[in-house]
Every structure is written in C-alpha cells, then in structure tokens.
CSV table of C-alpha atoms in Angstrom, one decimal:
chain,number,residue,atom,x,y,z
A,1,MET,CA,-118.3,5.1,156.7
A,2,TYR,CA,-120.5,7.5,155.4
A,3,PRO,CA,-122.7,9.1,157.8
A,4,GLU,CA,-124.8,11.1,155.7
A,5,ILE,CA,-126.0,10.2,152.1
A,6,PHE,CA,-127.2,13.5,150.7
A,7,ARG,CA,-128.8,16.7,152.2
A,8,ILE,CA,-132.1,18.4,151.5
A,9,GLY,CA,-131.3,21.9,152.3
A,10,ASN,CA,-129.9,21.9,155.8
A,11,PHE,CA,-131.6,18.4,157.0
A,12,PRO,CA,-129.2,15.6,156.5
A,13,ILE,CA,-130.4,12.3,155.1
A,14,ASN,CA,-128.3,9.7,157.7
A,15,THR,CA,-127.1,6.7,156.3
A,16,TYR,CA,-127.6,5.1,159.7
A,17,GLY,CA,-131.7,6.2,159.6
A,18,VAL,CA,-131.7,4.5,156.1
A,19,PHE,CA,-130.5,1.2,157.2
A,20,LEU,CA,-132.7,1.3,160.2
A,21,ALA,CA,-135.8,1.4,157.9
A,22,LEU,CA,-134.7,-1.2,156.1
A,23,ALA,CA,-134.1,-3.3,158.9
A,24,PHE,CA,-137.4,-2.7,160.0
A,25,LEU,CA,-139.2,-3.4,156.3
A,26,GLY,CA,-137.2,-6.4,156.0
A,27,ALA,CA,-137.8,-8.0,159.4
A,28,ILE,CA,-141.5,-7.5,158.5
A,29,MET,CA,-141.7,-8.8,155.3
A,30,VAL,CA,-139.8,-11.9,156.6
A,31,THR,CA,-142.2,-12.6,159.4
A,32,VAL,CA,-145.4,-12.1,157.6
A,33,ARG,CA,-143.9,-14.6,155.0
A,34,LEU,CA,-142.8,-17.3,157.6
A,35,GLY,CA,-146.2,-16.8,159.4
A,36,ALA,CA,-148.2,-17.3,156.3
A,37,ARG,CA,-146.4,-20.2,155.9
A,38,ASP,CA,-147.2,-21.6,158.9
A,39,GLY,CA,-150.7,-20.7,158.7
A,40,LEU,CA,-150.9,-17.4,160.5
A,41,PRO,CA,-153.2,-14.3,159.3
A,42,ARG,CA,-151.2,-12.0,157.3
A,43,GLU,CA,-153.4,-9.0,158.7
A,44,ARG,CA,-152.5,-9.9,162.5
A,45,ILE,CA,-148.7,-10.4,161.6
A,46,TYR,CA,-148.8,-7.0,159.8
A,47,ASP,CA,-150.5,-5.4,163.0
A,48,LEU,CA,-148.2,-7.3,165.8
A,49,CYS,CA,-145.1,-6.2,164.0
A,50,LEU,CA,-146.1,-2.6,163.8
A,51,TRP,CA,-146.9,-2.3,167.4
A,52,MET,CA,-143.5,-4.3,167.9
A,53,LEU,CA,-141.7,-1.8,166.1
A,54,LEU,CA,-143.0,1.0,168.0
A,55,SER,CA,-142.2,-1.0,171.7
A,56,SER,CA,-139.0,-1.6,170.5
A,57,LEU,CA,-138.1,1.9,169.9
A,58,VAL,CA,-139.7,3.0,173.5
A,59,GLY,CA,-137.8,0.2,174.9
A,60,SER,CA,-134.5,1.1,173.3
A,61,LYS,CA,-134.6,4.7,174.7
A,62,LEU,CA,-135.9,3.4,178.0
A,63,LEU,CA,-132.9,1.2,178.5
A,64,MET,CA,-130.3,3.9,176.9
A,65,LEU,CA,-132.0,6.4,179.8
A,66,LEU,CA,-131.6,3.8,182.8
A,67,THR,CA,-127.9,3.3,181.8
A,68,GLU,CA,-126.7,6.6,180.6
A,69,PRO,CA,-126.0,9.1,183.4
A,70,GLU,CA,-126.1,12.2,180.9
A,71,TYR,CA,-129.8,11.8,180.4
A,72,ARG,CA,-130.9,10.9,183.6
A,73,ASP,CA,-128.5,14.1,185.1
A,74,HIS,CA,-129.9,16.2,182.1
A,75,PRO,CA,-133.7,15.7,181.5
A,76,SER,CA,-133.4,18.3,179.2
A,77,HIS,CA,-131.3,16.1,176.7
A,78,LEU,CA,-134.4,13.8,176.2
A,79,ILE,CA,-135.6,16.2,173.4
A,80,SER,CA,-132.6,16.8,172.2
A,81,LEU,CA,-131.8,15.9,168.2
A,82,ASP,CA,-128.7,13.3,169.6
A,83,PHE,CA,-131.4,11.5,171.8
A,84,LEU,CA,-134.2,11.3,169.2
A,85,ARG,CA,-131.9,10.1,166.1
A,86,SER,CA,-129.7,7.6,168.1
A,87,GLY,CA,-130.6,3.9,168.0
A,88,GLY,CA,-130.7,3.3,172.0
A,89,VAL,CA,-130.1,0.1,173.4
A,90,PHE,CA,-130.7,-2.9,171.2
A,91,TYR,CA,-131.6,-5.4,174.3
A,92,GLY,CA,-134.3,-2.5,175.5
A,93,GLY,CA,-135.7,-2.7,172.0
A,94,LEU,CA,-135.7,-6.5,172.1
A,95,LEU,CA,-137.7,-6.9,175.6
A,96,GLY,CA,-139.9,-4.3,174.4
A,97,ALA,CA,-141.0,-5.8,171.5
A,98,VAL,CA,-141.2,-9.2,173.4
A,99,LEU,CA,-143.4,-7.6,176.0
A,100,CYS,CA,-145.5,-6.1,173.6
A,101,GLY,CA,-145.9,-8.9,171.2
A,102,TYR,CA,-146.9,-11.5,174.3
A,103,LEU,CA,-149.7,-9.0,174.9
A,104,LEU,CA,-151.2,-8.6,171.7
A,105,MET,CA,-150.7,-12.1,170.8
A,106,ARG,CA,-152.9,-13.1,173.7
A,107,ARG,CA,-155.4,-10.7,172.7
A,108,TYR,CA,-155.1,-11.8,168.8
A,109,GLN,CA,-155.2,-15.1,170.1
A,110,LEU,CA,-151.9,-16.0,168.3
A,111,PRO,CA,-150.1,-19.0,169.3
A,112,TRP,CA,-147.0,-17.7,171.0
A,113,TRP,CA,-144.1,-20.3,170.0
A,114,LYS,CA,-145.4,-20.6,166.5
A,115,THR,CA,-145.6,-16.8,166.0
A,116,ALA,CA,-142.4,-16.3,168.0
A,117,ASP,CA,-140.9,-18.8,165.6
A,118,ALA,CA,-142.1,-16.7,162.5
A,119,CYS,CA,-140.5,-13.8,164.2
A,120,ALA,CA,-137.0,-14.7,164.8
A,121,PRO,CA,-135.4,-14.7,161.5
A,122,GLY,CA,-136.6,-11.1,160.8
A,123,ILE,CA,-135.1,-10.2,164.1
A,124,ALA,CA,-131.8,-11.3,163.2
A,125,LEU,CA,-132.2,-9.6,159.7
A,126,GLY,CA,-132.8,-6.8,161.4
A,127,ASN,CA,-129.3,-7.0,163.3
A,128,VAL,CA,-127.7,-7.6,159.8
A,129,LEU,CA,-128.9,-4.3,158.6
A,130,GLY,CA,-129.0,-2.3,161.7
A,131,ARG,CA,-125.4,-2.9,162.7
A,132,GLN,CA,-124.6,-1.7,158.8
A,133,GLY,CA,-125.9,1.4,159.6
A,134,CYS,CA,-124.0,1.4,163.1
A,135,PHE,CA,-120.7,1.0,160.8
A,136,SER,CA,-121.6,3.7,158.5
A,137,ALA,CA,-122.7,6.4,161.3
A,138,GLY,CA,-119.8,5.7,163.3
A,139,CYS,CA,-121.1,4.5,166.6
A,140,CYS,CA,-120.8,1.4,168.6
A,141,TRP,CA,-117.0,1.2,167.6
A,142,GLY,CA,-114.4,-0.9,168.8
A,143,LYS,CA,-111.2,-1.0,170.4
A,144,PRO,CA,-107.8,0.4,168.9
A,145,THR,CA,-106.2,-2.8,166.8
A,146,ASN,CA,-103.0,-3.4,164.6
A,147,LEU,CA,-104.9,-6.0,162.7
A,148,PRO,CA,-105.2,-5.6,158.8
A,149,TRP,CA,-108.8,-5.0,159.1
A,150,GLY,CA,-108.9,-2.3,161.4
A,151,VAL,CA,-111.1,1.0,160.2
A,152,LYS,CA,-110.4,4.3,160.6
A,153,PHE,CA,-113.5,6.9,160.8
A,154,THR,CA,-114.0,10.0,159.1
A,155,GLU,CA,-114.2,13.8,160.9
A,156,LEU,CA,-118.0,13.8,159.7
A,157,GLY,CA,-118.2,10.4,162.0
A,158,HIS,CA,-116.8,11.8,165.0
A,159,GLU,CA,-118.8,15.2,164.8
A,160,ILE,CA,-122.2,13.0,164.8
A,161,THR,CA,-121.0,10.1,167.2
A,162,GLY,CA,-117.7,11.0,168.8
A,163,VAL,CA,-116.1,7.9,167.2
A,164,PRO,CA,-111.9,8.5,167.6
A,165,THR,CA,-110.4,9.5,164.3
A,166,GLY,CA,-106.8,8.8,163.2
A,167,VAL,CA,-106.4,5.5,164.8
A,168,ARG,CA,-107.6,2.0,163.4
A,169,LEU,CA,-110.6,0.3,165.2
A,170,HIS,CA,-112.0,-3.1,165.4
A,171,PRO,CA,-115.2,-3.0,162.9
A,172,THR,CA,-117.2,-4.5,165.9
A,173,GLN,CA,-120.7,-3.2,163.9
A,174,LEU,CA,-119.3,-5.7,161.0
A,175,TYR,CA,-118.5,-8.6,163.1
A,176,GLU,CA,-121.8,-8.3,164.4
A,177,SER,CA,-123.5,-7.8,161.3
A,178,PHE,CA,-121.3,-10.7,159.6
A,179,ALA,CA,-122.1,-13.0,162.4
A,180,MET,CA,-125.9,-12.4,162.6
A,181,LEU,CA,-126.3,-13.2,158.7
A,182,ILE,CA,-124.8,-16.6,159.3
A,183,VAL,CA,-127.6,-16.7,162.1
A,184,PHE,CA,-130.1,-15.6,159.9
A,185,VAL,CA,-129.8,-18.0,157.3
A,186,PHE,CA,-129.3,-20.7,159.8
A,187,LEU,CA,-132.8,-20.0,161.4
A,188,ILE,CA,-134.5,-19.5,157.8
A,189,TRP,CA,-133.3,-23.1,157.4
A,190,LEU,CA,-134.1,-24.2,160.8
A,191,HIS,CA,-137.7,-23.0,160.7
A,192,ARG,CA,-138.9,-25.4,158.0
A,193,ARG,CA,-137.0,-28.3,159.9
A,194,ARG,CA,-137.5,-27.7,163.9
A,195,ARG,CA,-138.5,-30.4,166.2
A,196,PHE,CA,-140.9,-28.1,168.6
A,197,SER,CA,-142.5,-24.7,168.2
A,198,GLY,CA,-140.1,-22.1,169.8
A,199,GLN,CA,-136.9,-23.9,168.6
A,200,VAL,CA,-136.4,-21.1,166.1
A,201,ILE,CA,-136.6,-18.0,168.5
A,202,LEU,CA,-135.1,-19.7,171.4
A,203,THR,CA,-132.2,-20.7,169.1
A,204,TYR,CA,-132.0,-16.8,168.1
A,205,ALA,CA,-131.8,-16.0,171.7
A,206,VAL,CA,-129.2,-18.2,172.8
A,207,CYS,CA,-127.0,-17.3,169.6
A,208,TYR,CA,-127.4,-13.6,169.8
A,209,ALA,CA,-126.5,-13.8,173.5
A,210,ALA,CA,-123.5,-15.4,172.8
A,211,ILE,CA,-122.3,-13.6,170.0
A,212,ARG,CA,-123.2,-10.1,171.6
A,213,PHE,CA,-121.5,-11.0,174.7
A,214,ALA,CA,-118.2,-11.9,173.0
A,215,ILE,CA,-118.0,-8.6,170.8
A,216,GLU,CA,-118.6,-6.6,173.6
A,217,PHE,CA,-115.4,-7.3,175.0
A,218,LEU,CA,-113.9,-5.3,171.7
A,219,ARG,CA,-116.1,-2.6,172.1
A,220,ASP,CA,-115.0,0.8,173.4
A,221,ASP,CA,-117.9,3.3,172.9
A,222,PRO,CA,-119.0,4.4,176.2
A,223,ARG,CA,-122.2,2.2,177.1
A,224,GLY,CA,-123.4,3.2,180.6
A,225,ASP,CA,-123.6,1.6,183.8
A,226,LEU,CA,-127.1,0.0,184.6
A,227,LEU,CA,-127.6,0.3,188.4
A,228,GLY,CA,-124.0,0.2,189.2
A,229,LEU,CA,-123.7,-3.6,188.0
A,230,THR,CA,-120.9,-2.9,185.4
A,231,THR,CA,-118.8,-1.2,187.6
A,232,LEU,CA,-119.3,-3.9,190.2
A,233,THR,CA,-118.7,-6.8,187.7
A,234,GLY,CA,-116.7,-5.5,184.8
A,235,LEU,CA,-119.2,-6.6,182.3
A,236,SER,CA,-121.2,-4.3,180.0
A,237,THR,CA,-125.1,-3.7,180.5
A,238,SER,CA,-125.7,-6.1,177.4
A,239,GLN,CA,-123.2,-8.6,178.6
A,240,LEU,CA,-125.2,-8.4,181.9
A,241,ILE,CA,-128.6,-8.9,180.1
A,242,GLY,CA,-127.5,-11.1,177.5
A,243,LEU,CA,-126.3,-13.7,180.4
A,244,VAL,CA,-130.0,-13.9,182.1
A,245,VAL,CA,-131.7,-14.1,178.3
A,246,GLY,CA,-129.1,-16.6,177.0
A,247,ILE,CA,-129.2,-19.2,179.8
A,248,ALA,CA,-133.1,-18.6,180.4
A,249,ALA,CA,-133.4,-19.5,176.7
A,250,LEU,CA,-130.9,-22.5,176.7
A,251,THR,CA,-133.1,-23.6,179.7
A,252,VAL,CA,-136.4,-23.3,178.3
A,253,MET,CA,-134.9,-25.1,174.8
A,254,ILE,CA,-133.5,-27.9,176.7
A,255,LEU,CA,-136.9,-28.4,178.7
A,256,ARG,CA,-138.8,-28.2,175.4
A,257,TRP,CA,-136.6,-30.1,173.6
A,258,ARG,CA,-137.2,-33.1,175.9
A,259,LYS,CA,-140.8,-32.6,176.1
A,260,ALA,CA,-140.9,-32.9,172.4
A,261,ALA,CA,-138.7,-36.1,172.6
A,262,ALA,CA,-141.0,-37.7,174.7
A,263,ILE,CA,-143.8,-36.9,172.6
A,264,GLU,CA,-142.5,-38.5,169.9
A,265,ARG,CA,-141.3,-41.8,171.7
A,266,ASP,CA,-144.9,-42.1,173.0
A,267,GLU,CA,-145.9,-41.5,169.7
A,268,ARG,CA,-143.7,-44.5,168.5
A,269,MET,CA,-144.3,-47.3,171.3
A,270,PRO,CA,-147.9,-47.9,169.7
A,271,ALA,CA,-147.3,-48.2,166.4
A,272,ALA,CA,-144.0,-50.7,167.7
A,273,THR,CA,-146.4,-52.2,169.9
A,274,ALA,CA,-149.1,-52.9,166.5
A,275,ARG,CA,-146.3,-54.4,164.5
A,276,ARG,CA,-145.1,-57.0,167.0
A,277,ALA,CA,-148.9,-58.0,167.0
C-alpha cells in the first residue's frame, strides 16, 4: 500500500509501474526459457514477446475505452495522465496479445499450441506481479469487510485511484495474486508432463477465468458496462468475457484430450498385436 516509491523532483516513481515492468520482464524470461526447452528459436520468441507486450497494452486501453463511459463521453481524457498510467482492462490486454501472437506465429512459422504453452506460465507470473502492483497503488479494490485480513488504504492511494479510506476492504488484489501464484507453479509442473500440445495454455485460460469470475463478486471498484450487458446480467465485463473464454477453453481442452487419448490408443494397438503374435 505504498503508491509511490520515491520522487525525482516532481515526477513520481509509482510502485504500480515498477511491478508492471517486473511482470513483463518476468513473463518474457519464463517464456523464452520454456520455449528454448521446447526447441523454439530464442530470437523469434523474444520478438514475439515484445510485440505481444505492446499489443496487450493497446488491447487493455481499447477495452477500457469501451467499458468506461468517462472516456467515451470525454475523448480529451484519452490523453490525460490518469488514462496513460492506468493498467487498463486485463482481458482486453490478453485478447490483444493472443490476436497479435497468432498472427506473428503464422508469420514466423512457429507451432501455435507449443508456443502458446511456453507463454502460459509467464502470463500467470505476470498476473502475480501485476496484482501486487494493483495492491500497492490501491486500484481494483474490494468490498468492505469485517474479516481480520481486511485492509485500509492510504490517503495517497485515494488521491491516485479513488480507493475508499477509513474502512477495511477485501484485498481482492492479493486474492488473485496468491491464487495465480499457485496456478503459475502448477503450470510449470504441467509443462513437463503435458499429454498434448495446448494443455498448458488451455489450463491457464480455464483457471484464470474461474478465479477471476469468483473474485469479481468481491470487487467494488467501478468497472464500466460493456454494451449494457453488465446492467442486463448483473455480471461485470470481466465475468462475461471470462465465461466465454473459460467455456471455450474447456471445450477445446476436452476435444484435444480425447484426440490425444485416441492417438495413444491407436499407437498401443500394433504393439499389443505384435506381442500376441
């Protein structure tokens, strides 16, 4: 809960920005290492990560523009300091990165599922560090609570993000950060033991969608309304996107799992026939 680390003159070095930079660097390092383990070219993976990073920033801002009427009604706010230093909407960044990644993988002739599997643990690590930055800044806050781990934010946090002060709030940022740390460790373990290409990235998509969907019920910060669907359903933008992403990922996972199982079964049959002969 320290929004600023220090100042250089009148220019603040925000804790959120530092954690965001660490999240990007950590994600790139993990992705390159796992990609190299899978025989993917390091130079191409570095290029891919950098372009995906830029596209995630653009995507997060675009979705924030679509969901928050403040920016639609007042276009001049698009060049304000608050807009430029905000993290945007994560799902917008994720979808932007996926689209950019798909196009570049085709151009670089990289295998889609294998490359996506190498990216998945790094994305989860980015979630871990990024939410620590959110907690430090005071954004993405939770509802009031009487639980012993409820947190109170500082006046400086209120000035920067508008987080309420003087009341204990659910540390929703830490809930997601710690949950995604468990997911990160699991994905690293799964990467060596996956039964089919795509299992790691699809597992990430299902886990994140479920975790984010649950935590959203405890969030209390303004999160906009995408095309009026939040008002209609009572679900946040992230919950609506998470439902689509989670169900789609689970469906594809089941289909690919069955296909991999059928291939394994077909490969065992000739061996069993040969032993009987």
